[in-house]
Amino acid sequence: MKNFFGIKSLTGTSLRQITSLAHNMKSEARRNVSNRFLEGKTIPLAIRSFSPVVHIDVMSAIIKSGGYPLLLPQYSFDASVHPQDFAHTLSNHHQLIIMSDFGEEDIKIFTENSTASVMCSASKECNPIPVLSQFMSMIETGGTDESFVVSYIGNEEATLRSWVSLATILGFTLRLDMHHLSDQTLSMVAAANSAQPKANIVLTETLYELVKESNYIVIGDTRHPDFIHNKNLWHINASVMKDTKEGAVIIYSLTTLLKKFVDVDVLSKNVFPRIDASVNQEYLVRSLLLQLDS
């Protein structure tokens, strides 16, 4: 794999390879097996907006793979530096570059003018690392070998689009809350549902419809002020979950959002297993780094 631009750039085969390799690395870590495939290499990180939720795992993945993360200062890629010159300078010294929070046009220009491999850890259009880590957690439950239903609770647009891309590639049923979606995301859903083969992305009116008959309920990132300040809009209680499939798994990456949107009675009864998918992010990044480095 030369470059990674998000989930939409993958095939079903390459996606499974990434998660399988990440699982192997996780198993190695548990056995204290070292895999320092980046030994002695410096990996520059061009990050416009630092997010501890993702970028700490990115830097940790580099270090545990034997490399050195070089966090570039913000002013090194401001408006005064053209992406073409930025790409040329970095690729003179490095074979692998990580970019985050750049627009698609900047990423395209950068890639076209760089001889190095480019890994896009996040952008204005996609947020692949948390989504892939959540999907890896689903695989680990053993419930993704046949048809399954995922309900995504969240409103962060880049993450939503990554879930739509994942459902489009793999063909599982994805349920989304239809409220507060941008026109761009709605257009992406419509295109996925009309493509061949067709995706099955369902837009729902109520929270009950959203989680009904689901195998996995993903508590995603939620930044819309309506949801941050009004807990009742997305509040999962026993009544909402009454027709969710028995043994449905709650997947989350942020503990604060799990506690915000899932009723304490649902959590305390342990009827629905819970998995913290954030522990998989480092291994997903290491898997991507290995495939881009080879």
Short mmCIF file of N, CA, C and O in Angstrom, two decimals, residues 57-129:
data_model
loop_
_atom_site.label_atom_id
_atom_site.label_comp_id
_atom_site.label_asym_id
_atom_site.label_seq_id
_atom_site.Cartn_x
_atom_site.Cartn_y
_atom_site.Cartn_z
N ASP A 57 -2.04 8.24 20.34
CA ASP A 57 -1.90 6.86 19.87
C ASP A 57 -1.01 6.78 18.63
O ASP A 57 -0.26 5.82 18.45
N VAL A 58 -1.10 7.78 17.75
CA VAL A 58 -0.25 7.81 16.56
C VAL A 58 1.22 7.90 16.96
O VAL A 58 2.07 7.14 16.47
N MET A 59 1.55 8.82 17.87
CA MET A 59 2.94 8.96 18.30
C MET A 59 3.42 7.74 19.07
O MET A 59 4.57 7.30 18.90
N SER A 60 2.55 7.18 19.91
CA SER A 60 2.91 5.97 20.64
C SER A 60 3.20 4.82 19.70
O SER A 60 4.13 4.04 19.91
N ALA A 61 2.40 4.70 18.64
CA ALA A 61 2.59 3.63 17.65
C ALA A 61 3.95 3.75 16.98
O ALA A 61 4.64 2.74 16.74
N ILE A 62 4.35 4.96 16.66
CA ILE A 62 5.66 5.18 16.03
C ILE A 62 6.79 4.78 16.98
O ILE A 62 7.72 4.06 16.61
N ILE A 63 6.69 5.24 18.23
CA ILE A 63 7.74 4.96 19.22
C ILE A 63 7.86 3.46 19.49
O ILE A 63 8.96 2.90 19.53
N LYS A 64 6.72 2.78 19.69
CA LYS A 64 6.76 1.35 20.00
C LYS A 64 7.17 0.50 18.80
O LYS A 64 7.48 -0.68 18.95
N SER A 65 7.16 1.13 17.61
CA SER A 65 7.64 0.44 16.41
C SER A 65 9.10 0.77 16.13
O SER A 65 9.64 0.40 15.09
N GLY A 66 9.75 1.49 17.07
CA GLY A 66 11.18 1.77 16.96
C GLY A 66 11.52 3.10 16.31
O GLY A 66 12.70 3.43 16.15
N GLY A 67 10.48 3.87 15.91
CA GLY A 67 10.74 5.12 15.22
C GLY A 67 10.71 6.33 16.13
O GLY A 67 10.52 6.22 17.34
N TYR A 68 10.91 7.50 15.52
CA TYR A 68 10.90 8.76 16.25
C TYR A 68 9.87 9.70 15.61
O TYR A 68 10.02 10.08 14.44
N PRO A 69 8.83 10.09 16.34
CA PRO A 69 7.86 11.03 15.77
C PRO A 69 8.42 12.45 15.78
O PRO A 69 8.96 12.92 16.78
N LEU A 70 8.33 13.12 14.65
CA LEU A 70 8.77 14.50 14.52
C LEU A 70 7.52 15.37 14.33
O LEU A 70 6.96 15.44 13.24
N LEU A 71 7.08 15.99 15.42
CA LEU A 71 5.87 16.80 15.38
C LEU A 71 6.22 18.18 14.83
O LEU A 71 6.92 18.97 15.48
N LEU A 72 5.76 18.46 13.62
CA LEU A 72 6.11 19.71 12.96
C LEU A 72 5.33 20.88 13.56
O LEU A 72 4.13 20.76 13.82
N PRO A 73 5.97 22.01 13.77
CA PRO A 73 5.26 23.16 14.33
C PRO A 73 4.21 23.69 13.36
O PRO A 73 4.36 23.57 12.14
N GLN A 74 3.17 24.26 13.90
CA GLN A 74 2.03 24.72 13.11
C GLN A 74 2.46 25.67 11.99
O GLN A 74 1.99 25.58 10.86
N TYR A 75 3.38 26.57 12.28
CA TYR A 75 3.76 27.58 11.29
C TYR A 75 4.52 27.00 10.10
O TYR A 75 4.71 27.67 9.09
N SER A 76 4.94 25.73 10.20
CA SER A 76 5.71 25.14 9.10
C SER A 76 4.83 24.79 7.90
O SER A 76 5.33 24.53 6.81
N PHE A 77 3.51 24.79 8.07
CA PHE A 77 2.63 24.54 6.93
C PHE A 77 1.44 25.49 6.94
O PHE A 77 0.31 25.11 6.69
N ASP A 78 1.73 26.77 7.27
CA ASP A 78 0.67 27.76 7.23
C ASP A 78 0.47 28.23 5.78
O ASP A 78 1.07 27.70 4.85
N ALA A 79 -0.35 29.24 5.60
CA ALA A 79 -0.73 29.67 4.25
C ALA A 79 0.46 30.18 3.43
O ALA A 79 0.39 30.24 2.20
N SER A 80 1.55 30.54 4.09
CA SER A 80 2.71 31.07 3.37
C SER A 80 3.54 29.98 2.71
O SER A 80 4.42 30.27 1.89
N VAL A 81 3.30 28.72 3.07
CA VAL A 81 4.05 27.60 2.50
C VAL A 81 3.12 26.80 1.60
O VAL A 81 2.13 26.24 2.06
N HIS A 82 3.44 26.71 0.32
CA HIS A 82 2.60 25.97 -0.62
C HIS A 82 2.75 24.47 -0.37
O HIS A 82 3.87 23.99 -0.12
N PRO A 83 1.65 23.70 -0.43
CA PRO A 83 1.74 22.25 -0.21
C PRO A 83 2.75 21.55 -1.12
O PRO A 83 3.39 20.57 -0.72
N GLN A 84 2.94 22.07 -2.34
CA GLN A 84 3.90 21.47 -3.26
C GLN A 84 5.32 21.58 -2.72
O GLN A 84 6.10 20.60 -2.74
N ASP A 85 5.67 22.75 -2.20
CA ASP A 85 7.01 22.93 -1.64
C ASP A 85 7.18 22.15 -0.34
O ASP A 85 8.25 21.59 -0.06
N PHE A 86 6.14 22.14 0.45
CA PHE A 86 6.15 21.39 1.72
C PHE A 86 6.39 19.91 1.45
O PHE A 86 7.22 19.27 2.11
N ALA A 87 5.69 19.37 0.45
CA ALA A 87 5.83 17.95 0.11
C ALA A 87 7.23 17.64 -0.40
O ALA A 87 7.84 16.63 -0.02
N HIS A 88 7.72 18.50 -1.27
CA HIS A 88 9.05 18.26 -1.86
C HIS A 88 10.13 18.26 -0.79
O HIS A 88 11.01 17.38 -0.77
N THR A 89 10.08 19.22 0.14
CA THR A 89 11.09 19.32 1.19
C THR A 89 11.06 18.11 2.11
O THR A 89 12.11 17.52 2.43
N LEU A 90 9.88 17.70 2.54
CA LEU A 90 9.78 16.57 3.46
C LEU A 90 10.22 15.26 2.80
O LEU A 90 10.91 14.44 3.41
N SER A 91 9.80 15.04 1.55
CA SER A 91 10.13 13.77 0.90
C SER A 91 11.60 13.68 0.51
O SER A 91 12.09 12.60 0.16
N ASN A 92 12.33 14.79 0.56
CA ASN A 92 13.78 14.73 0.37
C ASN A 92 14.46 13.99 1.51
O ASN A 92 15.57 13.47 1.36
N HIS A 93 13.81 13.94 2.67
CA HIS A 93 14.44 13.41 3.88
C HIS A 93 13.70 12.22 4.50
O HIS A 93 14.27 11.53 5.34
N HIS A 94 12.45 12.00 4.11
CA HIS A 94 11.64 10.99 4.78
C HIS A 94 10.87 10.15 3.75
O HIS A 94 10.47 10.64 2.70
N GLN A 95 10.67 8.85 4.09
CA GLN A 95 9.94 7.95 3.20
C GLN A 95 8.48 7.78 3.60
O GLN A 95 7.69 7.21 2.85
N LEU A 96 8.11 8.27 4.78
CA LEU A 96 6.74 8.13 5.26
C LEU A 96 6.36 9.38 6.03
O LEU A 96 7.11 9.83 6.91
N ILE A 97 5.21 9.96 5.70
CA ILE A 97 4.75 11.22 6.29
C ILE A 97 3.30 11.05 6.74
O ILE A 97 2.48 10.48 6.01
N ILE A 98 3.00 11.54 7.95
CA ILE A 98 1.63 11.47 8.46
C ILE A 98 1.02 12.87 8.43
O ILE A 98 1.63 13.83 8.90
N MET A 99 -0.18 12.97 7.86
CA MET A 99 -0.89 14.24 7.78
C MET A 99 -2.21 14.14 8.54
O MET A 99 -2.83 13.08 8.59
N SER A 100 -2.65 15.27 9.11
CA SER A 100 -3.91 15.27 9.84
C SER A 100 -4.57 16.64 9.75
O SER A 100 -3.90 17.67 9.89
N ASP A 101 -5.89 16.63 9.50
CA ASP A 101 -6.72 17.83 9.48
C ASP A 101 -6.43 18.76 8.31
O ASP A 101 -6.67 19.97 8.39
N PHE A 102 -5.91 18.21 7.24
CA PHE A 102 -5.77 18.99 6.00
C PHE A 102 -7.00 18.76 5.13
O PHE A 102 -7.67 17.72 5.22
N GLY A 103 -7.27 19.68 4.23
CA GLY A 103 -8.35 19.51 3.27
C GLY A 103 -7.94 18.55 2.16
O GLY A 103 -6.74 18.30 1.94
N GLU A 104 -8.92 18.00 1.45
CA GLU A 104 -8.64 17.02 0.40
C GLU A 104 -7.76 17.60 -0.69
O GLU A 104 -6.90 16.90 -1.24
N GLU A 105 -7.94 18.86 -1.04
CA GLU A 105 -7.15 19.46 -2.11
C GLU A 105 -5.68 19.56 -1.70
O GLU A 105 -4.78 19.25 -2.50
N ASP A 106 -5.42 19.97 -0.46
CA ASP A 106 -4.04 20.05 0.03
C ASP A 106 -3.39 18.67 0.05
O ASP A 106 -2.22 18.52 -0.31
N ILE A 107 -4.16 17.65 0.48
CA ILE A 107 -3.63 16.29 0.54
C ILE A 107 -3.30 15.79 -0.87
O ILE A 107 -2.26 15.16 -1.10
N LYS A 108 -4.17 16.11 -1.84
CA LYS A 108 -3.95 15.71 -3.23
C LYS A 108 -2.67 16.35 -3.78
O LYS A 108 -1.83 15.66 -4.39
N ILE A 109 -2.52 17.67 -3.56
CA ILE A 109 -1.33 18.37 -4.05
C ILE A 109 -0.08 17.81 -3.38
O ILE A 109 0.94 17.58 -4.04
N PHE A 110 -0.16 17.59 -2.08
CA PHE A 110 0.98 17.07 -1.32
C PHE A 110 1.40 15.71 -1.87
O PHE A 110 2.59 15.46 -2.11
N THR A 111 0.45 14.82 -2.08
CA THR A 111 0.75 13.46 -2.53
C THR A 111 1.34 13.46 -3.94
O THR A 111 2.27 12.71 -4.23
N GLU A 112 0.79 14.29 -4.81
CA GLU A 112 1.27 14.35 -6.19
C GLU A 112 2.70 14.85 -6.29
O GLU A 112 3.40 14.58 -7.27
N ASN A 113 3.14 15.59 -5.27
CA ASN A 113 4.47 16.19 -5.31
C ASN A 113 5.43 15.58 -4.30
O ASN A 113 6.47 16.16 -3.99
N SER A 114 5.06 14.40 -3.79
CA SER A 114 5.90 13.73 -2.80
C SER A 114 6.26 12.33 -3.28
O SER A 114 5.43 11.62 -3.84
N THR A 115 7.49 11.94 -3.05
CA THR A 115 7.91 10.57 -3.35
C THR A 115 7.69 9.67 -2.14
O THR A 115 7.81 8.44 -2.25
N ALA A 116 7.36 10.25 -1.00
CA ALA A 116 7.14 9.49 0.23
C ALA A 116 5.72 8.94 0.27
O ALA A 116 4.82 9.43 -0.40
N SER A 117 5.52 7.90 1.07
CA SER A 117 4.17 7.41 1.36
C SER A 117 3.49 8.40 2.30
O SER A 117 4.13 8.99 3.17
N VAL A 118 2.19 8.57 2.12
CA VAL A 118 1.43 9.52 2.93
C VAL A 118 0.31 8.77 3.65
O VAL A 118 -0.45 8.03 3.05
N MET A 119 0.25 8.98 4.95
CA MET A 119 -0.83 8.42 5.76
C MET A 119 -1.67 9.57 6.30
O MET A 119 -1.18 10.44 7.00
N CYS A 120 -2.95 9.58 5.94
CA CYS A 120 -3.87 10.59 6.42
C CYS A 120 -4.59 10.03 7.66
O CYS A 120 -5.47 9.18 7.53
N SER A 121 -4.18 10.48 8.85
CA SER A 121 -4.77 9.94 10.08
C SER A 121 -6.14 10.55 10.36
O SER A 121 -6.95 9.96 11.07
N ALA A 122 -6.38 11.73 9.82
CA ALA A 122 -7.69 12.39 9.95
C ALA A 122 -7.71 13.56 8.99
O ALA A 122 -6.66 14.11 8.62
N SER A 123 -8.89 13.94 8.55
CA SER A 123 -9.04 15.11 7.70
C SER A 123 -10.40 15.72 7.95
O SER A 123 -11.18 15.24 8.78
N LYS A 124 -10.71 16.75 7.20
CA LYS A 124 -12.02 17.38 7.33
C LYS A 124 -13.12 16.46 6.81
O LYS A 124 -14.30 16.65 7.10
N GLU A 125 -12.73 15.42 6.03
CA GLU A 125 -13.71 14.53 5.41
C GLU A 125 -13.77 13.15 6.05
O GLU A 125 -14.73 12.42 5.81
N CYS A 126 -12.77 12.76 6.82
CA CYS A 126 -12.77 11.41 7.37
C CYS A 126 -12.03 11.35 8.70
O CYS A 126 -11.17 12.19 8.97
N ASN A 127 -12.38 10.37 9.50
CA ASN A 127 -11.74 10.14 10.80
C ASN A 127 -11.57 8.63 10.97
O ASN A 127 -12.26 7.99 11.76
N PRO A 128 -10.64 8.03 10.22
CA PRO A 128 -10.60 6.57 10.09
C PRO A 128 -10.12 5.79 11.30
O PRO A 128 -10.56 4.67 11.51
N ILE A 129 -9.20 6.36 12.10
CA ILE A 129 -8.57 5.58 13.17
C ILE A 129 -9.58 5.13 14.23
O ILE A 129 -9.65 3.93 14.56
#
